[in-house]
Amino acid sequence: MAAIGYARVSTRDQNPDAQTDALTAAGCEKVFVEHASGVLAKRPALEDALDYLREGDSLVVTKLDRLGRSVRNLKEVADGLQQRGVGLKALSQGIDTTTPGGRLFFHMLAAIAEFEHDLIVERTHDGLAAARARGRKGGGRFKMTPTKAKQARAMYEEKTYTVQQIAETFGVSRGTIYRHLTEDH
């Protein structure tokens, strides 16, 4: 039943001492230190820490954001630990998943974060639907104005230019030219 620490700083310039000191003071017998951004998928020190942990051990971090790249990733790590019989402790948040209250608190935080994410997605979809209802389209600007599209069609119908030449003339892809040629006008 060992406490194993994991500390992460985003850059080589940052000093992990505050985290390692807190983890040592919390009784961690070994501390794995990562010098990498949390958004990176590959974190060798975390992988080493996870490999080192045995059933009954606890992974200890100073804050949850040191452990996961996102709420979803954090939940995946926590679920993986739980399946292996390993606890998770976050010192600054007072989370300890080895206790029923700690598990409840952690899952409530994860549920709230997931709910917030779902609300953002829903608002984004609603906003896009409202914009479409007002006649706005998403995406970038049109590469060809209606006038240029007519010119391209005329060049194509003359049969003296290839689609590639027409595309180069207007600075667009062949696909854009084909799309304008097949549109009903």
Coordinates of N, CA and C in Angstrom, one line a residue, residues 131-132 135-139:
A131 N -27.8 30.8 -37.1 CA -27.1 31.5 -38.2 C -27.6 31.0 -39.5
R132 N -27.7 29.7 -39.7 CA -28.2 29.1 -40.9 C -29.6 29.6 -41.2
G135 N -29.8 32.7 -42.9 CA -29.2 32.7 -44.2 C -27.7 32.7 -44.2
R136 N -27.1 32.6 -43.1 CA -25.6 32.6 -43.1 C -25.2 31.2 -43.2
K137 N -24.0 31.0 -43.9 CA -23.4 29.7 -44.0 C -22.1 29.7 -43.3
G138 N -21.8 28.5 -42.8 CA -20.5 28.3 -42.1 C -19.4 28.2 -43.1
G139 N -18.2 28.0 -42.6 CA -17.1 27.8 -43.5 C -16.4 29.1 -44.0

